[in-house]
């Protein structure tokens, strides 16, 4: 059951099935194909039984659309005769096909795209002991900020990550050329991940620059985010506090229609469950706003049981929209080796709108 004020209450039983086949050709080469036969990658198009008259009694969305299909390998291993002595710089990894691309924890890019990627690992530069660089060209299925999927956009990305003595950093740059009249954009993201005393921290800056005025596909803005967590003494529990500020209309390179916006990685109340009409408890998109998520995750029973309590809110800084605050919890229990029960609930106080609430139960079976 999900009620967020503006839309009618959603009470339903939704189903999702992810099927994958993995053909391991060699130690480094493999072919992966995947389908989701019970949904069509839209919140309203899952096979479901609805308990609301205004949403119909239910529907089936059976299909065999290919959601994942790619081949990956290593040039040096695939063509060993090119360098029998192993002294030439031919150790380039590659992948080609429809694959999930996630960068900057999904803040910059979180999408399944038809793409080809080439990666070079273990690049040694002065002061940088290990650098990894990847070039990616995506030519189809780029879901822009409005989650519209088409072949009108080409994505060109350079993604870099390095491990230093005290921290790790990532520098990612993407240009999207859209064949439509609007939609061209440039994106850059930089992040550092490190420990400061007993605290694990991550600081990120992600910017999008639209070629022209802001539109449904791309906007101009910057999202600043900071993540801090620590483990209390004599426990495996986690205490966390995440904060963010968005200046302007920051938009992602691409996103799946069911995964929500860029704030999904910063708290469970901003994250979409990616099944059915149950959306994120708080709006996960960024347009002149600031907010936070803080919580406590407790573990029991050798990590077979966990409970997360979270308080989160978002403040509109433009004066044109609304402020929201929410509280909720997420309970997970492993019932068997491959079966997990999850229960989520929340209550949201929404400015100038009726309050929102929700309760969701999920049974996950991995086989």
mmCIF file of C-alpha atoms in Angstrom:
data_model
loop_
_atom_site.group_PDB
_atom_site.id
_atom_site.type_symbol
_atom_site.label_atom_id
_atom_site.label_comp_id
_atom_site.label_asym_id
_atom_site.label_seq_id
_atom_site.Cartn_x
_atom_site.Cartn_y
_atom_site.Cartn_z
ATOM 1 C CA UNK A 1 0.000 0.000 0.000
ATOM 2 C CA UNK A 2 1.390 3.399 -1.014
ATOM 3 C CA UNK A 3 -0.129 6.868 -0.522
ATOM 4 C CA UNK A 4 1.852 10.013 -1.319
ATOM 5 C CA UNK A 5 -0.874 12.664 -1.327
ATOM 6 C CA UNK A 6 -1.135 13.890 -4.938
ATOM 7 C CA UNK A 7 -1.807 10.457 -6.464
ATOM 8 C CA UNK A 8 -4.486 7.946 -5.556
ATOM 9 C CA UNK A 9 -3.610 5.208 -3.068
ATOM 10 C CA UNK A 10 -1.915 2.176 -4.611
ATOM 11 C CA UNK A 11 -2.739 -1.185 -3.020
ATOM 12 C CA UNK A 12 -1.475 -4.082 -5.083
ATOM 13 C CA UNK A 13 0.383 -7.359 -5.325
ATOM 14 C CA UNK A 14 3.144 -6.879 -7.904
ATOM 15 C CA UNK A 15 5.528 -9.481 -9.312
ATOM 16 C CA UNK A 16 8.995 -9.286 -10.800
ATOM 17 C CA UNK A 17 11.152 -12.059 -12.246
ATOM 18 C CA UNK A 18 14.768 -11.532 -13.311
ATOM 19 C CA UNK A 19 16.181 -14.353 -15.459
ATOM 20 C CA UNK A 20 19.858 -14.535 -16.408
ATOM 21 C CA UNK A 21 22.045 -16.963 -18.325
ATOM 22 C CA UNK A 22 25.813 -16.776 -17.915
ATOM 23 C CA UNK A 23 28.013 -18.580 -20.424
ATOM 24 C CA UNK A 24 31.577 -18.636 -19.065
ATOM 25 C CA UNK A 25 33.662 -19.166 -22.196
ATOM 26 C CA UNK A 26 37.109 -18.805 -20.601
ATOM 27 C CA UNK A 27 38.523 -17.467 -17.364
ATOM 28 C CA UNK A 28 38.081 -13.881 -18.577
ATOM 29 C CA UNK A 29 35.457 -14.096 -21.344
ATOM 30 C CA UNK A 30 31.758 -14.559 -20.731
ATOM 31 C CA UNK A 31 28.388 -13.912 -22.350
ATOM 32 C CA UNK A 32 25.418 -12.796 -20.230
ATOM 33 C CA UNK A 33 21.788 -12.526 -21.309
ATOM 34 C CA UNK A 34 18.858 -11.490 -19.141
ATOM 35 C CA UNK A 35 15.114 -10.840 -19.356
ATOM 36 C CA UNK A 36 12.327 -9.686 -17.035
ATOM 37 C CA UNK A 37 9.261 -11.577 -18.342
ATOM 38 C CA UNK A 38 6.758 -10.171 -15.806
ATOM 39 C CA UNK A 39 7.184 -6.418 -16.388
ATOM 40 C CA UNK A 40 7.899 -3.868 -19.092
ATOM 41 C CA UNK A 41 10.246 -1.596 -17.127
ATOM 42 C CA UNK A 42 7.608 0.942 -16.076
ATOM 43 C CA UNK A 43 6.052 1.307 -12.582
ATOM 44 C CA UNK A 44 2.538 0.851 -13.975
ATOM 45 C CA UNK A 45 3.466 -2.127 -16.173
ATOM 46 C CA UNK A 46 4.214 -4.944 -13.734
ATOM 47 C CA UNK A 47 2.171 -8.129 -13.660
ATOM 48 C CA UNK A 48 0.005 -7.426 -10.652
ATOM 49 C CA UNK A 49 -3.280 -7.752 -8.826
ATOM 50 C CA UNK A 50 -4.704 -4.353 -7.863
ATOM 51 C CA UNK A 51 -6.977 -3.786 -4.880
ATOM 52 C CA UNK A 52 -8.026 -0.277 -6.019
ATOM 53 C CA UNK A 53 -11.035 0.112 -8.298
ATOM 54 C CA UNK A 54 -9.514 3.171 -9.972
ATOM 55 C CA UNK A 55 -6.417 1.173 -11.000
ATOM 56 C CA UNK A 56 -8.229 -1.836 -12.426
ATOM 57 C CA UNK A 57 -8.399 -5.354 -11.067
ATOM 58 C CA UNK A 58 -4.967 -6.363 -12.322
ATOM 59 C CA UNK A 59 -2.921 -7.050 -15.410
ATOM 60 C CA UNK A 60 -0.356 -9.362 -16.927
ATOM 61 C CA UNK A 61 2.691 -7.998 -18.698
ATOM 62 C CA UNK A 62 4.289 -11.205 -19.955
ATOM 63 C CA UNK A 63 7.074 -10.585 -22.459
ATOM 64 C CA UNK A 64 10.507 -11.829 -23.400
ATOM 65 C CA UNK A 65 12.133 -8.475 -24.104
ATOM 66 C CA UNK A 66 15.888 -8.657 -23.654
ATOM 67 C CA UNK A 67 16.940 -6.331 -20.818
ATOM 68 C CA UNK A 68 20.567 -7.482 -20.598
ATOM 69 C CA UNK A 69 22.808 -9.004 -23.248
ATOM 70 C CA UNK A 70 26.522 -8.390 -23.460
ATOM 71 C CA UNK A 71 29.879 -10.051 -24.034
ATOM 72 C CA UNK A 72 32.924 -9.127 -22.010
ATOM 73 C CA UNK A 73 36.524 -10.203 -22.078
ATOM 74 C CA UNK A 74 40.182 -9.243 -22.150
ATOM 75 C CA UNK A 75 42.063 -8.579 -25.390
ATOM 76 C CA UNK A 76 45.328 -10.000 -24.092
ATOM 77 C CA UNK A 77 43.667 -13.252 -23.038
ATOM 78 C CA UNK A 78 41.433 -13.487 -26.103
ATOM 79 C CA UNK A 79 44.351 -13.088 -28.532
ATOM 80 C CA UNK A 80 47.409 -14.500 -26.718
ATOM 81 C CA UNK A 81 49.429 -14.863 -29.928
ATOM 82 C CA UNK A 82 49.600 -11.080 -30.260
ATOM 83 C CA UNK A 83 51.897 -10.982 -27.237
ATOM 84 C CA UNK A 84 53.362 -14.416 -26.423
ATOM 85 C CA UNK A 85 55.920 -12.924 -24.030
ATOM 86 C CA UNK A 86 53.329 -10.859 -22.171
ATOM 87 C CA UNK A 87 55.329 -7.649 -22.441
ATOM 88 C CA UNK A 88 53.064 -5.495 -24.638
ATOM 89 C CA UNK A 89 50.345 -3.229 -23.207
ATOM 90 C CA UNK A 90 47.460 -5.312 -24.563
ATOM 91 C CA UNK A 91 45.648 -5.973 -21.292
ATOM 92 C CA UNK A 92 42.519 -4.042 -22.205
ATOM 93 C CA UNK A 93 39.190 -5.255 -20.923
ATOM 94 C CA UNK A 94 36.093 -4.724 -23.052
ATOM 95 C CA UNK A 95 32.366 -5.284 -23.052
ATOM 96 C CA UNK A 96 29.778 -4.818 -25.777
ATOM 97 C CA UNK A 97 25.994 -5.080 -25.661
ATOM 98 C CA UNK A 98 23.085 -4.044 -23.433
ATOM 99 C CA UNK A 99 24.466 -3.688 -19.917
ATOM 100 C CA UNK A 100 23.865 -1.866 -16.638
ATOM 101 C CA UNK A 101 26.032 1.236 -16.221
ATOM 102 C CA UNK A 102 26.276 2.783 -12.741
ATOM 103 C CA UNK A 103 28.666 5.613 -11.936
ATOM 104 C CA UNK A 104 28.954 7.867 -8.903
ATOM 105 C CA UNK A 105 26.760 5.403 -6.966
ATOM 106 C CA UNK A 106 24.033 5.883 -9.563
ATOM 107 C CA UNK A 107 23.897 9.645 -9.018
ATOM 108 C CA UNK A 108 25.413 10.400 -12.424
ATOM 109 C CA UNK A 109 24.269 7.344 -14.371
ATOM 110 C CA UNK A 110 22.034 4.390 -13.495
ATOM 111 C CA UNK A 111 20.774 2.799 -16.679
ATOM 112 C CA UNK A 112 20.867 -0.250 -18.945
ATOM 113 C CA UNK A 113 22.275 0.946 -22.254
ATOM 114 C CA UNK A 114 23.418 -0.579 -25.539
ATOM 115 C CA UNK A 115 27.088 0.292 -25.260
ATOM 116 C CA UNK A 116 30.661 -0.699 -25.916
ATOM 117 C CA UNK A 117 33.276 -0.098 -23.253
ATOM 118 C CA UNK A 118 37.047 -0.413 -23.138
ATOM 119 C CA UNK A 119 38.899 -0.405 -19.818
ATOM 120 C CA UNK A 120 42.568 -0.253 -18.895
ATOM 121 C CA UNK A 121 43.502 -1.367 -15.377
ATOM 122 C CA UNK A 122 46.613 -0.804 -13.288
ATOM 123 C CA UNK A 123 47.847 2.351 -14.977
ATOM 124 C CA UNK A 124 50.838 3.675 -13.040
ATOM 125 C CA UNK A 125 51.400 7.435 -12.972
ATOM 126 C CA UNK A 126 53.595 9.621 -10.734
ATOM 127 C CA UNK A 127 51.870 9.785 -7.352
ATOM 128 C CA UNK A 128 49.086 7.426 -8.471
ATOM 129 C CA UNK A 129 49.916 3.765 -7.802
ATOM 130 C CA UNK A 130 46.809 2.358 -9.522
ATOM 131 C CA UNK A 131 44.540 4.111 -12.034
ATOM 132 C CA UNK A 132 41.674 2.553 -13.947
ATOM 133 C CA UNK A 133 40.263 4.330 -17.013
ATOM 134 C CA UNK A 134 37.271 3.347 -19.123
ATOM 135 C CA UNK A 135 35.831 4.754 -22.318
ATOM 136 C CA UNK A 136 32.174 4.005 -23.033
ATOM 137 C CA UNK A 137 30.060 4.761 -26.089
ATOM 138 C CA UNK A 138 26.328 4.166 -25.709
ATOM 139 C CA UNK A 139 24.163 4.403 -28.806
ATOM 140 C CA UNK A 140 20.727 3.101 -27.805
ATOM 141 C CA UNK A 141 18.340 2.828 -24.832
ATOM 142 C CA UNK A 142 19.755 5.911 -23.093
ATOM 143 C CA UNK A 143 16.982 6.852 -20.664
ATOM 144 C CA UNK A 144 17.313 10.595 -20.176
ATOM 145 C CA UNK A 145 16.209 12.522 -17.077
ATOM 146 C CA UNK A 146 12.569 12.000 -18.096
ATOM 147 C CA UNK A 147 13.253 8.229 -18.363
ATOM 148 C CA UNK A 148 12.143 8.247 -22.000
ATOM 149 C CA UNK A 149 13.888 5.422 -23.871
ATOM 150 C CA UNK A 150 14.887 5.828 -27.507
ATOM 151 C CA UNK A 151 17.790 5.615 -29.924
ATOM 152 C CA UNK A 152 18.033 9.379 -30.487
ATOM 153 C CA UNK A 153 20.885 9.925 -28.017
ATOM 154 C CA UNK A 154 24.545 8.931 -28.123
ATOM 155 C CA UNK A 155 26.546 8.872 -24.903
ATOM 156 C CA UNK A 156 30.334 9.265 -24.791
ATOM 157 C CA UNK A 157 31.923 8.755 -21.386
ATOM 158 C CA UNK A 158 35.387 8.713 -19.839
ATOM 159 C CA UNK A 159 35.403 7.174 -16.367
ATOM 160 C CA UNK A 160 38.452 7.150 -14.091
ATOM 161 C CA UNK A 161 39.072 5.701 -10.633
ATOM 162 C CA UNK A 162 42.265 5.611 -8.583
ATOM 163 C CA UNK A 163 43.367 4.029 -5.327
ATOM 164 C CA UNK A 164 45.717 6.179 -3.278
ATOM 165 C CA UNK A 165 47.374 5.460 0.044
ATOM 166 C CA UNK A 166 44.712 7.229 2.126
ATOM 167 C CA UNK A 167 41.711 7.467 -0.195
ATOM 168 C CA UNK A 168 40.091 6.484 -3.463
ATOM 169 C CA UNK A 169 38.795 8.984 -5.984
ATOM 170 C CA UNK A 170 36.655 8.917 -9.119
ATOM 171 C CA UNK A 171 36.523 11.440 -11.950
ATOM 172 C CA UNK A 172 33.848 10.808 -14.583
ATOM 173 C CA UNK A 173 32.916 12.861 -17.644
ATOM 174 C CA UNK A 174 30.076 12.244 -20.100
ATOM 175 C CA UNK A 175 28.776 14.045 -23.171
ATOM 176 C CA UNK A 176 25.333 13.205 -24.545
ATOM 177 C CA UNK A 177 24.530 14.136 -28.144
ATOM 178 C CA UNK A 178 20.790 14.000 -28.766
ATOM 179 C CA UNK A 179 19.370 13.937 -32.280
ATOM 180 C CA UNK A 180 16.280 15.838 -31.120
ATOM 181 C CA UNK A 181 16.184 19.635 -31.042
ATOM 182 C CA UNK A 182 16.886 19.643 -27.295
ATOM 183 C CA UNK A 183 18.721 17.222 -25.048
ATOM 184 C CA UNK A 184 22.472 17.690 -25.592
ATOM 185 C CA UNK A 185 24.289 17.858 -22.261
ATOM 186 C CA UNK A 186 27.664 17.548 -20.541
ATOM 187 C CA UNK A 187 28.092 15.843 -17.178
ATOM 188 C CA UNK A 188 31.005 15.638 -14.761
ATOM 189 C CA UNK A 189 31.298 13.897 -11.419
ATOM 190 C CA UNK A 190 34.088 13.818 -8.847
ATOM 191 C CA UNK A 191 34.155 11.877 -5.587
ATOM 192 C CA UNK A 192 36.556 10.877 -2.841
ATOM 193 C CA UNK A 193 36.093 7.941 -0.478
ATOM 194 C CA UNK A 194 38.171 7.767 2.684
ATOM 195 C CA UNK A 195 38.265 7.112 6.409
ATOM 196 C CA UNK A 196 38.602 10.043 8.791
ATOM 197 C CA UNK A 197 39.358 8.572 12.186
ATOM 198 C CA UNK A 198 36.560 6.109 12.971
ATOM 199 C CA UNK A 199 34.288 7.549 10.264
ATOM 200 C CA UNK A 200 33.841 6.232 6.736
ATOM 201 C CA UNK A 201 33.148 9.170 4.443
ATOM 202 C CA UNK A 202 32.362 9.900 0.818
ATOM 203 C CA UNK A 203 32.137 13.358 -0.735
ATOM 204 C CA UNK A 204 30.692 13.833 -4.218
ATOM 205 C CA UNK A 205 30.142 16.694 -6.643
ATOM 206 C CA UNK A 206 28.037 15.965 -9.722
ATOM 207 C CA UNK A 207 27.155 18.580 -12.331
ATOM 208 C CA UNK A 208 25.036 18.595 -15.467
ATOM 209 C CA UNK A 209 25.163 21.308 -18.120
ATOM 210 C CA UNK A 210 22.360 21.442 -20.673
ATOM 211 C CA UNK A 211 23.031 22.820 -24.135
ATOM 212 C CA UNK A 212 20.393 25.531 -23.966
ATOM 213 C CA UNK A 213 17.481 26.012 -21.607
ATOM 214 C CA UNK A 214 16.516 23.353 -19.067
ATOM 215 C CA UNK A 215 14.120 20.789 -20.501
ATOM 216 C CA UNK A 216 12.617 17.405 -19.686
ATOM 217 C CA UNK A 217 15.732 15.569 -20.856
ATOM 218 C CA UNK A 218 18.539 17.675 -19.407
ATOM 219 C CA UNK A 219 19.076 20.556 -17.011
ATOM 220 C CA UNK A 220 21.905 22.663 -15.631
ATOM 221 C CA UNK A 221 22.772 22.228 -11.973
ATOM 222 C CA UNK A 222 25.122 20.754 -9.385
ATOM 223 C CA UNK A 223 24.460 18.217 -6.643
ATOM 224 C CA UNK A 224 26.777 18.248 -3.618
ATOM 225 C CA UNK A 225 26.542 15.235 -1.316
ATOM 226 C CA UNK A 226 28.380 13.966 1.759
ATOM 227 C CA UNK A 227 28.033 10.526 3.353
ATOM 228 C CA UNK A 228 29.316 9.710 6.844
ATOM 229 C CA UNK A 229 28.991 6.484 8.817
ATOM 230 C CA UNK A 230 30.597 4.638 11.698
ATOM 231 C CA UNK A 231 30.246 1.368 13.567
ATOM 232 C CA UNK A 232 29.470 1.660 17.296
ATOM 233 C CA UNK A 233 31.943 -0.033 19.604
ATOM 234 C CA UNK A 234 31.462 -3.774 20.163
ATOM 235 C CA UNK A 235 28.882 -4.161 17.401
ATOM 236 C CA UNK A 236 28.451 -4.614 13.653
ATOM 237 C CA UNK A 237 25.717 -1.969 13.520
ATOM 238 C CA UNK A 238 25.983 1.129 11.338
ATOM 239 C CA UNK A 239 25.100 4.730 12.172
ATOM 240 C CA UNK A 240 24.953 7.051 9.165
ATOM 241 C CA UNK A 241 24.248 10.649 8.246
ATOM 242 C CA UNK A 242 24.018 11.793 4.627
ATOM 243 C CA UNK A 243 23.437 15.367 3.479
ATOM 244 C CA UNK A 244 23.017 16.983 0.076
ATOM 245 C CA UNK A 245 22.449 20.343 -1.597
ATOM 246 C CA UNK A 246 21.296 20.847 -5.188
ATOM 247 C CA UNK A 247 21.937 24.166 -6.912
ATOM 248 C CA UNK A 248 19.934 24.475 -10.103
ATOM 249 C CA UNK A 249 18.298 21.588 -11.942
ATOM 250 C CA UNK A 250 20.775 18.713 -11.783
ATOM 251 C CA UNK A 251 19.850 15.808 -14.075
ATOM 252 C CA UNK A 252 21.360 12.388 -14.653
ATOM 253 C CA UNK A 253 22.958 11.123 -17.842
ATOM 254 C CA UNK A 254 20.450 8.287 -17.925
ATOM 255 C CA UNK A 255 18.216 6.320 -15.593
ATOM 256 C CA UNK A 256 15.898 3.353 -15.643
ATOM 257 C CA UNK A 257 12.254 4.334 -15.369
ATOM 258 C CA UNK A 258 11.731 2.204 -12.238
ATOM 259 C CA UNK A 259 14.789 3.233 -10.189
ATOM 260 C CA UNK A 260 13.806 6.807 -9.332
ATOM 261 C CA UNK A 261 16.106 9.824 -9.214
ATOM 262 C CA UNK A 262 19.698 10.539 -8.175
ATOM 263 C CA UNK A 263 19.002 10.696 -4.419
ATOM 264 C CA UNK A 264 18.176 7.000 -4.227
ATOM 265 C CA UNK A 265 21.690 6.100 -3.046
ATOM 266 C CA UNK A 266 21.559 8.504 -0.082
ATOM 267 C CA UNK A 267 18.836 6.916 2.051
ATOM 268 C CA UNK A 268 16.165 4.222 2.110
ATOM 269 C CA UNK A 269 13.428 6.880 2.149
ATOM 270 C CA UNK A 270 14.721 8.272 -1.174
ATOM 271 C CA UNK A 271 15.191 4.848 -2.799
ATOM 272 C CA UNK A 272 12.648 3.219 -5.082
ATOM 273 C CA UNK A 273 11.957 -0.510 -4.585
ATOM 274 C CA UNK A 274 11.860 -0.879 -8.393
ATOM 275 C CA UNK A 275 8.691 -2.946 -8.443
ATOM 276 C CA UNK A 276 5.109 -1.827 -9.047
ATOM 277 C CA UNK A 277 3.569 1.537 -8.182
ATOM 278 C CA UNK A 278 5.252 1.779 -4.765
ATOM 279 C CA UNK A 279 7.608 4.713 -5.309
ATOM 280 C CA UNK A 280 10.206 6.348 -3.111
ATOM 281 C CA UNK A 281 8.847 7.754 0.136
ATOM 282 C CA UNK A 282 10.429 11.156 -0.572
ATOM 283 C CA UNK A 283 10.917 12.768 -3.961
ATOM 284 C CA UNK A 284 14.330 11.610 -5.190
ATOM 285 C CA UNK A 285 14.862 14.272 -7.861
ATOM 286 C CA UNK A 286 16.968 17.401 -7.469
ATOM 287 C CA UNK A 287 15.955 20.945 -8.392
ATOM 288 C CA UNK A 288 17.102 23.752 -6.042
ATOM 289 C CA UNK A 289 16.761 21.834 -2.799
ATOM 290 C CA UNK A 290 18.678 20.550 0.226
ATOM 291 C CA UNK A 291 18.132 17.613 2.514
ATOM 292 C CA UNK A 292 19.446 14.821 4.678
ATOM 293 C CA UNK A 293 18.975 11.193 5.675
ATOM 294 C CA UNK A 294 20.139 9.796 9.004
ATOM 295 C CA UNK A 295 19.608 6.350 10.402
ATOM 296 C CA UNK A 296 20.703 3.336 12.400
ATOM 297 C CA UNK A 297 21.079 -0.145 10.909
ATOM 298 C CA UNK A 298 21.173 -2.995 13.430
ATOM 299 C CA UNK A 299 22.140 -6.615 12.765
ATOM 300 C CA UNK A 300 21.290 -9.804 14.664
ATOM 301 C CA UNK A 301 21.410 -13.532 14.196
ATOM 302 C CA UNK A 302 24.786 -13.546 12.392
ATOM 303 C CA UNK A 303 23.542 -10.870 9.965
ATOM 304 C CA UNK A 304 20.509 -12.943 8.969
ATOM 305 C CA UNK A 305 18.287 -10.247 10.511
ATOM 306 C CA UNK A 306 18.589 -6.482 10.085
ATOM 307 C CA UNK A 307 16.478 -3.454 10.970
ATOM 308 C CA UNK A 308 17.091 0.076 9.690
ATOM 309 C CA UNK A 309 15.405 3.146 11.172
ATOM 310 C CA UNK A 310 15.704 6.366 9.169
ATOM 311 C CA UNK A 311 14.644 10.006 9.402
ATOM 312 C CA UNK A 312 14.949 12.059 6.227
ATOM 313 C CA UNK A 313 13.800 15.374 4.830
ATOM 314 C CA UNK A 314 14.119 17.746 1.915
ATOM 315 C CA UNK A 315 13.884 21.548 1.873
ATOM 316 C CA UNK A 316 12.952 23.528 -1.218
ATOM 317 C CA UNK A 317 15.396 26.424 -1.635
ATOM 318 C CA UNK A 318 13.670 28.058 -4.610
ATOM 319 C CA UNK A 319 10.497 29.061 -2.748
ATOM 320 C CA UNK A 320 8.394 27.565 -5.536
ATOM 321 C CA UNK A 321 7.772 24.038 -4.216
ATOM 322 C CA UNK A 322 7.244 22.185 -0.937
ATOM 323 C CA UNK A 323 9.180 20.811 2.042
ATOM 324 C CA UNK A 324 8.814 17.206 3.215
ATOM 325 C CA UNK A 325 10.035 15.082 6.124
ATOM 326 C CA UNK A 326 9.611 11.343 6.616
ATOM 327 C CA UNK A 327 10.349 8.558 9.064
ATOM 328 C CA UNK A 328 10.425 4.862 8.274
ATOM 329 C CA UNK A 329 12.043 1.510 8.807
ATOM 330 C CA UNK A 330 13.222 -1.440 6.732
ATOM 331 C CA UNK A 331 13.227 -4.958 8.223
ATOM 332 C CA UNK A 332 15.013 -7.851 6.532
ATOM 333 C CA UNK A 333 14.989 -11.490 7.586
ATOM 334 C CA UNK A 334 16.681 -14.347 5.772
ATOM 335 C CA UNK A 335 14.181 -17.210 5.907
ATOM 336 C CA UNK A 336 16.377 -19.734 4.106
ATOM 337 C CA UNK A 337 19.633 -19.737 2.199
ATOM 338 C CA UNK A 338 18.024 -18.178 -0.874
ATOM 339 C CA UNK A 339 14.822 -16.630 0.529
ATOM 340 C CA UNK A 340 14.581 -13.191 2.154
ATOM 341 C CA UNK A 341 11.612 -11.393 3.707
ATOM 342 C CA UNK A 342 11.593 -7.588 3.671
ATOM 343 C CA UNK A 343 9.047 -5.250 5.286
ATOM 344 C CA UNK A 344 9.114 -1.469 4.756
ATOM 345 C CA UNK A 345 6.877 1.176 6.251
ATOM 346 C CA UNK A 346 6.966 4.973 6.373
ATOM 347 C CA UNK A 347 5.034 8.118 7.238
ATOM 348 C CA UNK A 348 5.642 11.408 5.415
ATOM 349 C CA UNK A 349 4.626 14.919 6.499
ATOM 350 C CA UNK A 350 4.168 16.957 3.312
ATOM 351 C CA UNK A 351 3.828 20.734 3.276
ATOM 352 C CA UNK A 352 0.491 22.031 1.893
ATOM 353 C CA UNK A 353 -0.554 18.484 0.939
ATOM 354 C CA UNK A 354 -2.036 15.539 2.763
ATOM 355 C CA UNK A 355 0.446 13.300 4.553
ATOM 356 C CA UNK A 356 1.800 10.192 2.885
ATOM 357 C CA UNK A 357 2.190 6.681 4.234
ATOM 358 C CA UNK A 358 2.983 3.212 3.034
ATOM 359 C CA UNK A 359 3.527 -0.423 3.941
ATOM 360 C CA UNK A 360 5.300 -2.907 1.695
ATOM 361 C CA UNK A 361 6.144 -6.584 2.097
ATOM 362 C CA UNK A 362 8.549 -8.312 -0.275
ATOM 363 C CA UNK A 363 9.644 -11.922 -0.565
ATOM 364 C CA UNK A 364 12.848 -12.327 -2.577
ATOM 365 C CA UNK A 365 13.908 -15.741 -3.858
ATOM 366 C CA UNK A 366 17.317 -16.065 -5.516
ATOM 367 C CA UNK A 367 17.967 -19.251 -7.420
#
